[in-house]
Amino acid sequence: MEIYYINSENFLKTHDTDFLKKFAGEKEFKSMKRFVQHSLGRYLVKTVAEQVYAVVNTEILIENDKPKFKNSSLNFSISHSGKYIVVAFDKAECGLDIEEMKPRELEPLSKRYEKEFLTLEDFYKFWTNYEAEIKLQQPAKWSHSEVFQTDFMLTAVSVTADNRVVIREMK
């Protein structure tokens, strides 16, 4: 599995938001932040698919609430949190989540989920795995979690049992 990411703050220093309009589609957004996150996610999917995986037609369909390429079997999953937009690509079905690790009261969370969280990393590893499995839409046979860029937890899941993760930045 390969994961590509964009730091939106850095990206917007060299591109204006008008550039992103062609990636937004017909969707309406409640805020500029949501517009940027959605559009950068689509930009990242299409750019990596074309440049790295040689996907010719990057048209995206939504099937069972999950984005898929119309004419390619390449699977992907998109997530964003804070300034990061991340996309996982894999031959098999995959799910991905990233969350900024903000301070939280762990005791109430431990009670709510009936699981002991001793650190923020414990909670965010649990939470991103939960969210990634929702995106996968089936039981995961493999998962990978790691602290990303110091303050974020990133988790990828897949239906294949053995996988490895490579993370690359797109600029």
Coordinates of C-alpha atoms in Angstrom, one line a residue:
M1 CA 0.0 0.0 0.0
E2 CA 1.2 3.4 -0.9
I3 CA 0.1 6.5 0.9
Y4 CA 0.5 10.0 -0.6
Y5 CA -0.1 13.2 1.3
I6 CA -0.2 17.0 0.7
N7 CA 0.3 19.7 3.3
S8 CA -2.5 22.1 2.3
E9 CA -0.8 25.1 3.9
N10 CA 2.3 24.6 1.8
F11 CA 0.3 23.8 -1.3
L12 CA -1.8 26.9 -1.1
K13 CA 1.4 29.0 -1.0
T14 CA 2.0 28.1 -4.7
H15 CA -1.5 27.5 -5.9
D16 CA -4.7 29.6 -5.5
T17 CA -8.1 28.1 -4.7
D18 CA -9.3 28.8 -8.2
F19 CA -7.0 26.0 -9.3
L20 CA -8.9 23.6 -7.1
K21 CA -12.4 24.4 -8.5
K22 CA -12.0 21.8 -11.3
F23 CA -11.6 19.1 -8.6
A24 CA -14.6 20.2 -6.5
G25 CA -17.3 18.9 -8.9
E26 CA -20.8 20.0 -8.3
K27 CA -20.7 19.7 -4.6
E28 CA -21.5 22.6 -2.3
F29 CA -19.4 23.3 0.7
K30 CA -20.2 24.8 4.1
S31 CA -16.7 26.4 4.4
M32 CA -13.6 27.2 2.5
K33 CA -11.7 24.7 4.6
R34 CA -14.1 21.9 3.5
F35 CA -13.8 23.0 -0.1
V36 CA -10.0 22.9 0.1
Q37 CA -9.9 19.5 1.8
H38 CA -12.3 17.9 -0.6
S39 CA -10.7 19.4 -3.7
L40 CA -7.2 18.6 -2.7
G41 CA -8.2 15.0 -1.9
R42 CA -9.6 14.7 -5.5
Y43 CA -6.5 16.5 -6.9
L44 CA -4.2 14.1 -5.1
V45 CA -6.1 11.0 -6.1
K46 CA -6.2 12.0 -9.8
T47 CA -2.6 13.3 -10.0
V48 CA -1.1 10.2 -8.3
A49 CA -3.3 7.8 -10.3
E50 CA -2.2 9.4 -13.6
Q51 CA 1.5 10.0 -12.8
V52 CA 2.3 6.9 -10.6
Y53 CA -0.2 4.2 -11.7
A54 CA -0.7 5.3 -15.3
V55 CA -4.5 5.4 -14.9
V56 CA -5.8 7.1 -18.1
N57 CA -9.3 7.9 -17.1
T58 CA -9.5 9.1 -13.5
E59 CA -13.2 9.7 -13.4
I60 CA -14.5 8.9 -9.9
L61 CA -17.9 7.3 -9.1
I62 CA -19.5 6.9 -5.7
E63 CA -20.5 3.3 -5.2
N64 CA -22.0 2.3 -1.9
D65 CA -20.9 5.6 -0.3
K66 CA -17.3 4.8 -1.4
P67 CA -15.3 6.6 -4.2
K68 CA -14.0 4.4 -6.9
F69 CA -12.4 4.9 -10.3
K70 CA -14.9 4.3 -13.1
N71 CA -12.4 2.5 -15.4
S72 CA -9.7 1.2 -13.1
S73 CA -9.4 -1.6 -10.5
L74 CA -7.0 0.5 -8.5
N75 CA -8.4 1.1 -5.0
F76 CA -8.0 4.2 -2.9
S77 CA -9.2 5.8 0.3
I78 CA -9.0 9.5 1.2
S79 CA -8.8 11.2 4.6
H80 CA -7.9 14.6 5.9
S81 CA -7.3 16.3 9.2
G82 CA -5.9 19.7 9.9
K83 CA -3.5 20.7 7.2
Y84 CA -3.0 17.1 5.8
I85 CA -4.8 15.4 3.0
V86 CA -3.8 11.7 2.6
V87 CA -4.7 9.0 0.1
A88 CA -4.0 5.3 0.2
F89 CA -3.7 3.3 -3.0
D90 CA -3.7 -0.5 -3.1
K91 CA -4.6 -3.4 -5.4
A92 CA -7.0 -4.6 -2.7
E93 CA -9.8 -2.8 -1.0
C94 CA -8.4 -0.4 1.6
G95 CA -9.5 2.2 4.2
L96 CA -7.5 5.1 5.6
D97 CA -8.0 7.6 8.4
I98 CA -5.9 10.4 9.8
E99 CA -6.7 12.5 12.9
E100 CA -4.9 15.3 14.6
M101 CA -4.1 14.2 18.1
K102 CA -5.7 17.0 20.2
P103 CA -5.7 16.8 24.0
R104 CA -8.6 14.7 25.3
E105 CA -9.8 13.4 28.6
L106 CA -9.0 9.7 28.4
E107 CA -11.0 8.5 31.4
P108 CA -14.5 9.3 29.9
L109 CA -13.4 7.9 26.5
S110 CA -12.2 4.7 28.2
K111 CA -15.6 4.3 29.8
R112 CA -17.5 5.1 26.7
Y113 CA -15.7 2.6 24.5
E114 CA -15.0 0.1 27.3
K115 CA -11.4 0.1 26.5
E116 CA -8.5 1.5 28.6
F117 CA -6.7 4.4 26.9
L118 CA -3.5 5.2 28.8
T119 CA -2.2 7.8 26.2
L120 CA -3.5 10.0 23.5
E121 CA -1.8 7.7 21.0
D122 CA -3.8 4.7 22.4
F123 CA -7.1 6.5 21.8
Y124 CA -6.2 7.9 18.4
K125 CA -4.9 4.5 17.2
F126 CA -8.2 3.0 18.3
W127 CA -10.2 5.8 16.7
T128 CA -8.4 6.0 13.3
N129 CA -8.6 2.2 13.0
Y130 CA -12.3 2.3 13.7
E131 CA -12.8 5.1 11.0
A132 CA -10.6 3.3 8.5
E133 CA -12.5 0.1 8.9
I134 CA -15.8 2.0 8.3
K135 CA -14.3 3.2 5.0
L136 CA -13.2 -0.3 4.1
Q137 CA -16.8 -1.5 4.5
Q138 CA -15.7 -5.0 5.5
P139 CA -13.6 -6.7 8.1
A140 CA -9.9 -5.8 7.9
K141 CA -7.3 -8.6 7.7
W142 CA -4.4 -6.1 8.1
S143 CA -3.9 -2.7 9.7
H144 CA -1.0 -0.3 10.1
S145 CA -1.0 2.7 12.5
E146 CA 1.7 5.2 13.1
V147 CA 2.2 8.7 14.5
F148 CA 2.5 11.0 11.4
Q149 CA 4.3 14.3 11.5
T150 CA 4.4 14.3 15.3
D151 CA 0.8 15.4 16.0
F152 CA -1.3 13.1 13.8
M153 CA -2.3 9.4 13.9
L154 CA -2.6 7.6 10.6
T155 CA -4.1 4.2 10.2
A156 CA -4.5 2.2 7.0
V157 CA -6.5 -1.1 6.7
S158 CA -6.8 -3.7 4.0
V159 CA -8.6 -6.9 3.1
T160 CA -5.2 -8.6 2.3
A161 CA -3.3 -10.2 5.2
D162 CA 0.2 -9.1 4.4
N163 CA 1.0 -5.6 3.3
R164 CA 3.5 -2.9 3.8
V165 CA 3.2 0.9 3.8
V166 CA 5.2 3.5 1.9
I167 CA 4.4 7.1 2.6
R168 CA 5.3 9.8 0.1
E169 CA 4.7 13.6 0.0
M170 CA 3.3 15.2 -3.1
K171 CA 4.2 18.8 -3.7

